[in-house]
Short mmCIF file of C-alpha atoms and ligand atoms in Angstrom, two decimals:
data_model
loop_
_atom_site.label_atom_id
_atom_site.label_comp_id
_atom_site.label_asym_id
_atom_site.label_seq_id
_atom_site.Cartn_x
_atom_site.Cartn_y
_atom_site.Cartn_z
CA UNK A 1 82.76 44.68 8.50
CA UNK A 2 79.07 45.30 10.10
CA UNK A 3 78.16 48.04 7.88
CA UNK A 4 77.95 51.53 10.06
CA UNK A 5 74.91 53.66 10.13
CA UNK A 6 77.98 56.41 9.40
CA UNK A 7 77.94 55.32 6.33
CA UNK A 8 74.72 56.10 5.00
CA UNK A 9 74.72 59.55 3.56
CA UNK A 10 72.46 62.29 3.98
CA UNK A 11 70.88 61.34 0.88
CA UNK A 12 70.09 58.05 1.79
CA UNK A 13 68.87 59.53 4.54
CA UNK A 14 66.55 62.44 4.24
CA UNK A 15 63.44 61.92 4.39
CA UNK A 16 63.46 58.42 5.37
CA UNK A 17 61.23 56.61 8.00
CA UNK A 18 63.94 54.54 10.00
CA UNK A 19 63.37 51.92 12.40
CA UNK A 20 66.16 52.03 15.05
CA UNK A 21 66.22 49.37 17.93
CA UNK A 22 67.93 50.58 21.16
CA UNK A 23 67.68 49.69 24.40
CA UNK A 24 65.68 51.87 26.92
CA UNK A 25 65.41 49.33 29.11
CA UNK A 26 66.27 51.22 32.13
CA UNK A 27 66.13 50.36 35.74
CA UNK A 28 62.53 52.24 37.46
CA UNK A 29 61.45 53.06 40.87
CA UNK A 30 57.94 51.88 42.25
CA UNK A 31 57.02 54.93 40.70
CA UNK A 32 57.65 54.58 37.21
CA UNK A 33 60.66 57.59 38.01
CA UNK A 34 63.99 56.48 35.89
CA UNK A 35 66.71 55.59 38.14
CA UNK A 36 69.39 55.85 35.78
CA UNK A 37 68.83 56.94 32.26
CA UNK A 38 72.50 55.93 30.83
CA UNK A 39 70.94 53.58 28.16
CA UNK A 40 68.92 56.57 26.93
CA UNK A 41 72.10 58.71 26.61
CA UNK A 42 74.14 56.18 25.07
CA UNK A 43 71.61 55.60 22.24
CA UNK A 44 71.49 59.89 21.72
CA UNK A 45 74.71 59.43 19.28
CA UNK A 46 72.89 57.17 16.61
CA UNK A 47 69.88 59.76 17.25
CA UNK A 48 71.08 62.70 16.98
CA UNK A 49 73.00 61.74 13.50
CA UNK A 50 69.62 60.63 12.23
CA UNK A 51 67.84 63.61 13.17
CA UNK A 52 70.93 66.13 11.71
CA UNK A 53 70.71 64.37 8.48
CA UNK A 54 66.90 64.88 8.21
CA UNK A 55 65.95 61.32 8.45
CA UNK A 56 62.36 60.11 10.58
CA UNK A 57 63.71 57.89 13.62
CA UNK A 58 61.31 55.70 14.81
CA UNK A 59 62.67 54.24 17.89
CA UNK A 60 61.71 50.84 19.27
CA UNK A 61 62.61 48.91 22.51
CA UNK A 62 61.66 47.01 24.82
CA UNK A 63 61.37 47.34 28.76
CA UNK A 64 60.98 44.89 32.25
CA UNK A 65 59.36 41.59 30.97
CA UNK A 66 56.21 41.79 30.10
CA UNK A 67 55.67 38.47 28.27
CA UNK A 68 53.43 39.06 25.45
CA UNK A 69 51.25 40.79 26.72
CA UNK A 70 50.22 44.49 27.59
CA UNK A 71 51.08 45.43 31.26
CA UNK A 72 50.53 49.52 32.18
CA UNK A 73 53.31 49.98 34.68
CA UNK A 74 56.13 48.94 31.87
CA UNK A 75 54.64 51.95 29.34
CA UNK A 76 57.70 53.72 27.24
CA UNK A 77 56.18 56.81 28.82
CA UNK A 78 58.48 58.16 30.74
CA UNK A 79 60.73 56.95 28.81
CA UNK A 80 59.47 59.14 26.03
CA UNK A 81 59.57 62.01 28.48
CA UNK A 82 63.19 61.98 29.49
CA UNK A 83 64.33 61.34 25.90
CA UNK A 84 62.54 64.49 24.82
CA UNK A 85 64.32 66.24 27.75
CA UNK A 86 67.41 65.08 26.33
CA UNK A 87 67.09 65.58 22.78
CA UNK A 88 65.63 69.23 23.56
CA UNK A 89 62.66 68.26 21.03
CA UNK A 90 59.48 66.74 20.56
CA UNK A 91 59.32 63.21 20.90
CA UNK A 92 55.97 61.16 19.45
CA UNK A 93 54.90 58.55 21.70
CA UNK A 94 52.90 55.84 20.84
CA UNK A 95 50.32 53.67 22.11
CA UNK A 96 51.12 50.61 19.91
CA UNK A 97 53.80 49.12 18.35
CA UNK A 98 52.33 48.19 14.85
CA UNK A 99 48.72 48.66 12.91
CA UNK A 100 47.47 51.07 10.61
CA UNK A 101 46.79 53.22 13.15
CA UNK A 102 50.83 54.14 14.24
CA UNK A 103 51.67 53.92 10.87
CA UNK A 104 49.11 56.98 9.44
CA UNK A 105 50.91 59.05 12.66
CA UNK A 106 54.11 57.94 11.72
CA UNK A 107 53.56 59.79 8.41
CA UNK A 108 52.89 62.72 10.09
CA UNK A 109 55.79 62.88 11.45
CA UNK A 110 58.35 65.86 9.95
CA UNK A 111 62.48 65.11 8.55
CA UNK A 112 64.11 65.16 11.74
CA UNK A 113 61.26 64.00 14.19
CA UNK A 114 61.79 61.65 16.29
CA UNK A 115 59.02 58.84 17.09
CA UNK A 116 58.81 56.45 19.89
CA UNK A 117 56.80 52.72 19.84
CA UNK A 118 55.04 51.12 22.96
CA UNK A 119 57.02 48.46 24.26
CA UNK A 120 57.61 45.83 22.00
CA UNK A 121 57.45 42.85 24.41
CA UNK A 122 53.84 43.54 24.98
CA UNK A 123 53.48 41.75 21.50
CA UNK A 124 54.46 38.11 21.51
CA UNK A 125 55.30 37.80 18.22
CA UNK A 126 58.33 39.66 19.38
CA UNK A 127 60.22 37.14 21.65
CA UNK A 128 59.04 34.24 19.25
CA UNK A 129 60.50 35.81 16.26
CA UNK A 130 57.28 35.34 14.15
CA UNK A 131 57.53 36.39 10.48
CA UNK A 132 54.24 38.12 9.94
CA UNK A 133 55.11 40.51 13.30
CA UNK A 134 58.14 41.35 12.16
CA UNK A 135 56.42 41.94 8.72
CA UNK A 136 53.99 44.20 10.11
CA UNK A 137 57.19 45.78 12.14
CA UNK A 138 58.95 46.44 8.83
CA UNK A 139 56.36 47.78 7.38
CA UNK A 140 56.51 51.41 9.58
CA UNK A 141 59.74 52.20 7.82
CA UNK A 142 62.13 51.64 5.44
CA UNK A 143 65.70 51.73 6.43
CA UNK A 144 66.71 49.58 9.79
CA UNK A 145 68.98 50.59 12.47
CA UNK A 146 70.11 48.28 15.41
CA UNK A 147 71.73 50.26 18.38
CA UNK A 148 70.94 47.77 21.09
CA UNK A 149 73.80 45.76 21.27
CA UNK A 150 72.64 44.94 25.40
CA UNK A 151 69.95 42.26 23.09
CA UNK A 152 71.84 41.53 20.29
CA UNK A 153 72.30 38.21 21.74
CA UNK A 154 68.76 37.61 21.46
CA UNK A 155 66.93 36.70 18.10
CA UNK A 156 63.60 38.46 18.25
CA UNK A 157 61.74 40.42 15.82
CA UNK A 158 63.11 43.30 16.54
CA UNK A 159 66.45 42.88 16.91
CA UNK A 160 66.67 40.20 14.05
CA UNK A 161 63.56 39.19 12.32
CA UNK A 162 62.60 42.76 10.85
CA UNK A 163 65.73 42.38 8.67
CA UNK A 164 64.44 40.46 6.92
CA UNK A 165 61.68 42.77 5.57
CA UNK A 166 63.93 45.43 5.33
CA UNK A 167 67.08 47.12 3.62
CA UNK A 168 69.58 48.40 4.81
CA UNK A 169 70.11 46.96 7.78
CA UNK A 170 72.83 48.99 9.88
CA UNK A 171 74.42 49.05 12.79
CA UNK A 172 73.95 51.91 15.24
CA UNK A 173 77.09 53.99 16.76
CA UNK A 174 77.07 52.15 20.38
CA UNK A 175 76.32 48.65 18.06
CA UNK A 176 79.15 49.95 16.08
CA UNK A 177 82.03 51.12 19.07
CA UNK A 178 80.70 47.61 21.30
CA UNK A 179 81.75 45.69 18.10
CA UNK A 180 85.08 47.66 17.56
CA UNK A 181 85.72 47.13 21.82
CA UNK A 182 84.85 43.69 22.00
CA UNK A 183 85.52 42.40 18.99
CA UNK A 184 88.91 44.56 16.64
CA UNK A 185 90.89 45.26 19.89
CA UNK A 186 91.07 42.09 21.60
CA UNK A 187 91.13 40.50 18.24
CA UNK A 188 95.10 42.16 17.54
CA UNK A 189 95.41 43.58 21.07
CA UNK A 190 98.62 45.17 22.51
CA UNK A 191 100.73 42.67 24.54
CA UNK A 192 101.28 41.96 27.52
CA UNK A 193 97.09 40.94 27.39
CA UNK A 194 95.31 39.95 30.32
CA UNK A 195 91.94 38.66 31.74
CA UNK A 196 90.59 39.13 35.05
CA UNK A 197 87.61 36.50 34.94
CA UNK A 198 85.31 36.74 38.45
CA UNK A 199 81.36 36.55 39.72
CA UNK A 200 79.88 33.16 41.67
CA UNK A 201 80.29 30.27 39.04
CA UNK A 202 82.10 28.57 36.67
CA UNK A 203 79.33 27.38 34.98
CA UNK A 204 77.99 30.77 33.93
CA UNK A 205 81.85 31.54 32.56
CA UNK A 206 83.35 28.36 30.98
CA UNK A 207 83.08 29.74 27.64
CA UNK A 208 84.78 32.75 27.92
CA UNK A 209 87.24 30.81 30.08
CA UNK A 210 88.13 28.49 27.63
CA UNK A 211 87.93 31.01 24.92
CA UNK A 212 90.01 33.81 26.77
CA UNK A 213 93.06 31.38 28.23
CA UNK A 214 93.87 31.01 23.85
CA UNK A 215 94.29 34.22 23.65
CA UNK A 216 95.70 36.60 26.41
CA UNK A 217 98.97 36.08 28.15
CA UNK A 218 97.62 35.83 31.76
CA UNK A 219 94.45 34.78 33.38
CA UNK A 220 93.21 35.67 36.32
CA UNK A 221 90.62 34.23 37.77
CA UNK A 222 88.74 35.88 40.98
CA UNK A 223 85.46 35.60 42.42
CA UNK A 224 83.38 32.44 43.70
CA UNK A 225 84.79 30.82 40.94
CA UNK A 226 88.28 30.69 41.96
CA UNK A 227 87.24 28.02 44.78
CA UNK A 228 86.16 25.57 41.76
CA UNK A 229 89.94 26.17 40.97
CA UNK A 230 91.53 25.89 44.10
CA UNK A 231 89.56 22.33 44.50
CA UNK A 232 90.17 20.98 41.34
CA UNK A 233 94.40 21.25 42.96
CA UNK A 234 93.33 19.38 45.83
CA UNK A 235 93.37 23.10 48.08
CA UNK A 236 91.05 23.20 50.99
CA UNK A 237 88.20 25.67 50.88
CA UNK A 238 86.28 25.42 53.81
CA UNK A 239 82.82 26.10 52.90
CA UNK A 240 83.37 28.70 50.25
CA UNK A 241 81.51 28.49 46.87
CA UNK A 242 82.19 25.64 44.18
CA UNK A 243 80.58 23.96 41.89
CA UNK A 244 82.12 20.47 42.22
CA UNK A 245 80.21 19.27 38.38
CA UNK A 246 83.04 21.77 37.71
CA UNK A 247 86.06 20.31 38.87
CA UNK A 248 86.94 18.82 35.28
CA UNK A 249 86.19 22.00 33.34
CA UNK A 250 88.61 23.53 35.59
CA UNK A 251 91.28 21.00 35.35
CA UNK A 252 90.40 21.92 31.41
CA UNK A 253 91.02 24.77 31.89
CA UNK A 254 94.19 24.90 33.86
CA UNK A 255 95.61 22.20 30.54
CA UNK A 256 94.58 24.57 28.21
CA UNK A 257 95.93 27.32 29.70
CA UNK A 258 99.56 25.29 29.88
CA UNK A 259 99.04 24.38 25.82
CA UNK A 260 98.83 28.02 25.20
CA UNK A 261 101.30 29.08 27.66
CA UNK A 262 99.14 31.12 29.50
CA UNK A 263 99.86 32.08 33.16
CA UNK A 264 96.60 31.30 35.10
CA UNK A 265 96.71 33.37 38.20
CA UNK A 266 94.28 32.28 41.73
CA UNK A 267 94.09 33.99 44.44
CA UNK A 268 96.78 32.61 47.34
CA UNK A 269 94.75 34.54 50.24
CA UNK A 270 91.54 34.88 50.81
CA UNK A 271 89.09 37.16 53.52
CA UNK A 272 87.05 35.17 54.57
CA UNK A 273 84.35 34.86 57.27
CA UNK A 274 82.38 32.70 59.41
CA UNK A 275 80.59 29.93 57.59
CA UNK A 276 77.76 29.86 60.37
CA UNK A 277 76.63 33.36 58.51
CA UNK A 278 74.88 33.54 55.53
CA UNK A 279 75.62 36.90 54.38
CA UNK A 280 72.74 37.66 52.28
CA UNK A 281 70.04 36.69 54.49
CA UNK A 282 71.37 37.83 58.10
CA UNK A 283 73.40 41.19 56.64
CA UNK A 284 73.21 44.71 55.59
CA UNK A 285 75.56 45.93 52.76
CA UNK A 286 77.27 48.03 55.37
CA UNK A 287 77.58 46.22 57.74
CA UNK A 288 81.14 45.18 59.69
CA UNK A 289 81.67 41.79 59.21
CA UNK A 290 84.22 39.82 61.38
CA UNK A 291 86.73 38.75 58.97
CA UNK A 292 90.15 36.81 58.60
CA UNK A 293 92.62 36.30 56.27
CA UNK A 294 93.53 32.80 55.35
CA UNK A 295 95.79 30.67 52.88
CA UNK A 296 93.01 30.20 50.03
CA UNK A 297 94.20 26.56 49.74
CA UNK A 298 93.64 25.69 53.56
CA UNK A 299 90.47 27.26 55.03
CA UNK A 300 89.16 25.11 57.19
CA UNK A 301 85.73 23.88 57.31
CA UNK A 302 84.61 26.63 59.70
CA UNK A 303 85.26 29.48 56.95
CA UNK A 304 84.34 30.78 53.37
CA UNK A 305 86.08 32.67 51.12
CA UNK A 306 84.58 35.81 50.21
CA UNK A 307 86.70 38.13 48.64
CA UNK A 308 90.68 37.87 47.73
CA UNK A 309 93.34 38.77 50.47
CA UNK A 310 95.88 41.70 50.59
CA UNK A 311 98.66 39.79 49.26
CA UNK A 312 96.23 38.85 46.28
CA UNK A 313 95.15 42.32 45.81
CA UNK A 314 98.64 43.67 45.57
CA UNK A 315 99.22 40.29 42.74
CA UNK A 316 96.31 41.24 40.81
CA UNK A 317 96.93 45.03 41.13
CA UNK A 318 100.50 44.42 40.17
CA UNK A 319 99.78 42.25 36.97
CA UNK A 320 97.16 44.70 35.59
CA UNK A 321 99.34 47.60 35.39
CA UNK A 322 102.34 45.36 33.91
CA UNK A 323 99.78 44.95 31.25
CA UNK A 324 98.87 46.66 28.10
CA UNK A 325 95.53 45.46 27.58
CA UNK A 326 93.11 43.92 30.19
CA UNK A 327 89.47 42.73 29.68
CA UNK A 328 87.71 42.74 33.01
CA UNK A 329 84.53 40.91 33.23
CA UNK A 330 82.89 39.47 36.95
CA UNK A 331 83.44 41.04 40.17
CA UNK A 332 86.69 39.25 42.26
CA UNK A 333 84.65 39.27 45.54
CA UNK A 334 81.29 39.72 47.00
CA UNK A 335 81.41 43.39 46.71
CA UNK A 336 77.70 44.36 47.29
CA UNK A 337 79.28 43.94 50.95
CA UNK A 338 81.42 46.50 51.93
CA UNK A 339 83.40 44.44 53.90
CA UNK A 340 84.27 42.21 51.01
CA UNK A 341 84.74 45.20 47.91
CA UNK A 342 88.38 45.91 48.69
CA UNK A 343 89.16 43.70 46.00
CA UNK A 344 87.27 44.32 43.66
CA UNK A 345 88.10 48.20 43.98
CA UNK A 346 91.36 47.64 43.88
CA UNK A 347 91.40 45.62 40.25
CA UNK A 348 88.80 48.49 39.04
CA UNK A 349 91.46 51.27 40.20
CA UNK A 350 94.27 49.51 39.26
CA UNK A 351 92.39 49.37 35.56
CA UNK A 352 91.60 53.25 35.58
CA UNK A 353 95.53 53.70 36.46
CA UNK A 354 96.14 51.40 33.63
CA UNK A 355 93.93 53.60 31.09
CA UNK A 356 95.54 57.11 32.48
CA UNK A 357 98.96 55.34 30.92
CA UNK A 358 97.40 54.77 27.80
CA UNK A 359 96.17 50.81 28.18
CA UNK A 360 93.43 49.39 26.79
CA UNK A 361 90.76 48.37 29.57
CA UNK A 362 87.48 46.81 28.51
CA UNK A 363 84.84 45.72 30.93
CA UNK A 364 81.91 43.80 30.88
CA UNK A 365 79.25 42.38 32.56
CA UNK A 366 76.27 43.51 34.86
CA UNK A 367 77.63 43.18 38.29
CA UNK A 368 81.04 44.30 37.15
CA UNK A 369 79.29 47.50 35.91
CA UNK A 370 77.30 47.91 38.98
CA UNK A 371 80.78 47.86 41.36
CA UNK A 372 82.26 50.76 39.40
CA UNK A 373 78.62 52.36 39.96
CA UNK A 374 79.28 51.77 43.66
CA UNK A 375 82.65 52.59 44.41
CA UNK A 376 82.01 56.03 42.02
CA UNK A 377 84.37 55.18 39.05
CA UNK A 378 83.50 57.26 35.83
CA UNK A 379 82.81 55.13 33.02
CA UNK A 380 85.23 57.71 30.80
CA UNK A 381 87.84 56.25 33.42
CA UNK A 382 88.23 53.39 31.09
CA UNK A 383 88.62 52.50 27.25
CA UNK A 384 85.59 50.69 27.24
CA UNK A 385 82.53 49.74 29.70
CA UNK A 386 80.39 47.20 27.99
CA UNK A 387 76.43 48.22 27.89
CA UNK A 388 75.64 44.50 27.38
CA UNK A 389 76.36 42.09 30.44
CA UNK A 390 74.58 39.03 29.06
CA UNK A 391 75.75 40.06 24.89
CA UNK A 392 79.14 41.05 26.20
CA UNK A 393 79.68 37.98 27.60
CA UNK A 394 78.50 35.98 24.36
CA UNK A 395 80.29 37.98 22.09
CA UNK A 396 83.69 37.18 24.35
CA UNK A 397 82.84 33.78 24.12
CA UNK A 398 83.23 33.90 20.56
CA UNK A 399 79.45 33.21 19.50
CA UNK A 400 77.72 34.58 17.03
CA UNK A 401 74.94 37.71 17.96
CA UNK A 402 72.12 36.93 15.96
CA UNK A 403 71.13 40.69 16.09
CA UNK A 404 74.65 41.62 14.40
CA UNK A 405 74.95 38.65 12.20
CA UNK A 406 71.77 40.05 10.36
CA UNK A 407 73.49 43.37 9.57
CA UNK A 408 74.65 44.43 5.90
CA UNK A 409 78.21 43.31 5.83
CA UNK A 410 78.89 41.34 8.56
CA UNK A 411 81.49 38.55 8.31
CA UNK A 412 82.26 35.94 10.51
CA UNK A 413 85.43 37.05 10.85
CA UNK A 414 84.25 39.90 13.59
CA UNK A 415 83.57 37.39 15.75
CA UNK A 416 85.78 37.37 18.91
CA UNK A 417 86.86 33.82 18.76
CA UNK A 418 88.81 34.19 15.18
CA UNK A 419 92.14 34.49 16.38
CA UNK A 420 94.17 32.50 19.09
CA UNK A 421 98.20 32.26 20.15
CA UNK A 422 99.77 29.68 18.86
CA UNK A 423 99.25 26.69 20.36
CA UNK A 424 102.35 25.40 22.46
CA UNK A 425 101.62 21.94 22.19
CA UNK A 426 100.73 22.26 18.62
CA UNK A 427 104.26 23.62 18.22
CA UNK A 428 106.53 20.63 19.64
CA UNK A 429 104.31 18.30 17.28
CA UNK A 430 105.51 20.24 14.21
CA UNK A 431 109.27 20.53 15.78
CA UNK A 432 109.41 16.69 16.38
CA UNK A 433 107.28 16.59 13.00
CA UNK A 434 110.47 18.59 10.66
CA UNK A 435 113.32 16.76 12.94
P1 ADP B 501 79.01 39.87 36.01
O1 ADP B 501 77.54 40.24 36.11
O2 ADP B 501 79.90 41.07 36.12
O3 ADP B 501 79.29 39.02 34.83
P2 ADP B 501 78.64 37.59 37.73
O4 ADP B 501 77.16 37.72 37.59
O5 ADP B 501 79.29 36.44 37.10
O6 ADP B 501 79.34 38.97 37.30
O7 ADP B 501 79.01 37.47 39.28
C1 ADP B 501 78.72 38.47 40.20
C2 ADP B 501 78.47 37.91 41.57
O8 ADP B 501 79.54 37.10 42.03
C3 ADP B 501 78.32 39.04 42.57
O9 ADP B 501 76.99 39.11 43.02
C4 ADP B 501 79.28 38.66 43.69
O10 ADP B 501 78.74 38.85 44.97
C5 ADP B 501 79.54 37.19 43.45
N1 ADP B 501 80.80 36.75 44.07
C6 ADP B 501 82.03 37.26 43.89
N2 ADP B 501 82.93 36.65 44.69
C7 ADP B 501 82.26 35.73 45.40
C8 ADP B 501 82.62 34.79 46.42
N3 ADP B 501 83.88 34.67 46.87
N4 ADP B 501 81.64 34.01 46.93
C9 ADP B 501 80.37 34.11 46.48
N5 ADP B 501 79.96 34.97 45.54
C10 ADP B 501 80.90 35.78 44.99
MG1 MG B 502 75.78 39.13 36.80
#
């Protein structure tokens, strides 16, 4: 197992400069004001244990993209600010990222204080990875801490490089409960064990798909995508989304899914509108848009799909609270729209119904966060809410996070992708095999 920053004792500790990444990279207004400081207070955990057992924290992020080079509106400064509001303490913000110069105020800082670097993409050793940057990283501190599971994904200096140069290398508390989420529960996960796969494209989701229909008992598969589907069974879908380089990895799919004897559930109804429109150029979010429920496999050119149908919802709704464990990831209609969220509302209520009964509900990905955000769902509604939409997504797709596999005892083994059902196909070949 990724070895836990929990497990370094107070001795180890005290006194220690330690470089933590997290991930402050927060969403701003034109005015530099936070918008949402969540990724601040989900780091405060791994902080706050640093600062109780005396240690110096030396935080390091990075925010917007700044390329390599130094841009004055993407500052940590605020960010500085608003962590010092939360912590209730001091917090030492610094021009730079590395030199002489941080490190002679980093050794003024006191056990317990709390230090934060200048954006680390305005360096561009950082996105390259290069040695001597991450050297020169290293060399602040002596213990490493990485809490940013949101760019684990990513092999940069400081999320992978720097451990190189230094020792321990631990995983944060959100690093640490992300892994346990994504990766121990779904590994052994309570049955019946379902996945409700959405957002615009096959393309962006074909790993998880094909990783996800070995494992859980039923698919379901909303969203854009579920056109790709629908095609690939000779349906008719009007003018809704598909990618048709896709039709084979859905037909793939839909095999794999019948070797594993998974149920693979698409939407029989859509709501669907005009095809004349296009939504995101002529529409507000709010606006009422004519709609019309159709038979997802016979819309006729006129039409595109745009979110799933009553009968669907009631399906999907149905399934997910049959189920013990469900991992959510992509949105199952084009919910920015409020005439096209009923869907996607009902799957995320459905889930916090689930949770209330004692299921396990993990969800991930950007735009799937952003619906609960709009329909007003608590995050505390659910088991789990992934802080990682693009890591998330890898780490379900059974690849290996750089910025984990780095860690002091990680094994291979944590990956997602270890474990599978049996294979149904796999089975009749050893049955006609012993006859
Ligand atoms: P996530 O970020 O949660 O992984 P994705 O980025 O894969 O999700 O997909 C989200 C997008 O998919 C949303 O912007 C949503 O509008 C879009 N989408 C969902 N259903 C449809 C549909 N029927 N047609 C077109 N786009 C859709
Ligand atoms: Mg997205």
């Amino acid at each position: 197992m990724t070895k836990s920053i929990k497990e370094l004792s107070k001795n180890e500790l005290a006194g220690k400069r330690v470089l933590v990444r997290v991930d402050f990279n927060v969403p701003q207004d034109s005015d530099g004001e936070i918008t949402d400081d969540s990724r601040i207070k989900a780091a405060l955990p791994t902080i706050k244990y640093l600062i109780e057992n005396d240690a110096k924290t030396i935080l390091v992020s990075h925010l917007g993209r700044p390329k390599g080079k130094v841009v004055e509106s993407m500052r940590m400064d605020p960010i500085a600010k608003r962590l010092s509001e939360l912590l209730k303490q001091d917090v030492m913000k610094l021009d730079e990222a590395i030199g002489p110069d941080v490190l002679s105020k980093l050794m003024s800082l006191e056990n317990g204080g709390v230090a934060l670097l200048e954006n680390i993409r305005f360096y561009e050793g950082e996105e390259k990875n290069d040695p001597s940057f991450s050297k020169s990283l290293a060399e602040l501190a002596e213990l490493y801490v990485n809490d940013a599971f949101g760019t684990a994904h990513r092999a940069h200096a400081s999320t992978e490089g720097v451990t190189s140069y230094l020792s321990p290398a631990v995983a944060g508390m959100l690093m640490t409960s992300e892994l346990e989420m994504l990766g121990t529960k779904l590994d052994s996960p309570e049955r019946p064990f379902t996945a409700i796969i959405g957002g615009s494209k096959v393309s962006s989701k074909i790993a998880v798909l094909k990783n996800l229909v070995k494992k859980v008992d039923t698919l379901i598969i909303g969203g854009g995508m579920a056109f790709t589907f629908i095609k690939a069974q000779g349906g008719q879908i009007g003018k809704s989304i598909c990618e048709d380089d896709q039709l084979d990895t859905a037909r793939e799919i839909m095999s794999l899914a019948d070797d594993f004897d998974t149920a693979i559930i698409i939407p029989e109804d859509s709501l669907c509108m005009s095809a004349e429109v296009n939504l995101f150029d002529e529409c507000k979010p709010s606006d009422l848009i004519e709609t019309e429920v159709l038979d997802s496999r016979s819309i006729p050119e006129n039409k595109q799909g745009m979110d799933i149908g009553p009968k669907t919802r009631e399906t999907f709704a149905k399934l997910i609270s049959q189920s013990r464990t469900v991992i959510w990831n992509g949105p199952v209609g084009v919910f920015e729209y409020d005439s096209f969220e009923e869907g996607t509302k009902t799957c995320a209520i459905a889930l916090a119904e689930l949770t209330n009964r004692d299921g396990v509900t993990i969800i991930g990905g950007g735009d799937s966060v952003a619906a609960l955000e709009k329909f007003g769902l608590a995050k505390e509604s659910y088991t789990h809410v992934s802080t990682g939409g693009g890591a998330s997504l890898e780490f379900l797709e059974g690849k290996t996070l750089p910025g984990v596999a780095c860690l002091d005892g990680y094994s291979k083994d944590e990956a997602a992708s270890t474990s599978t059902k049996p294979n149904r196909s796999f089975d009749a070949e050893l049955k006609k095999a012993s006859v």
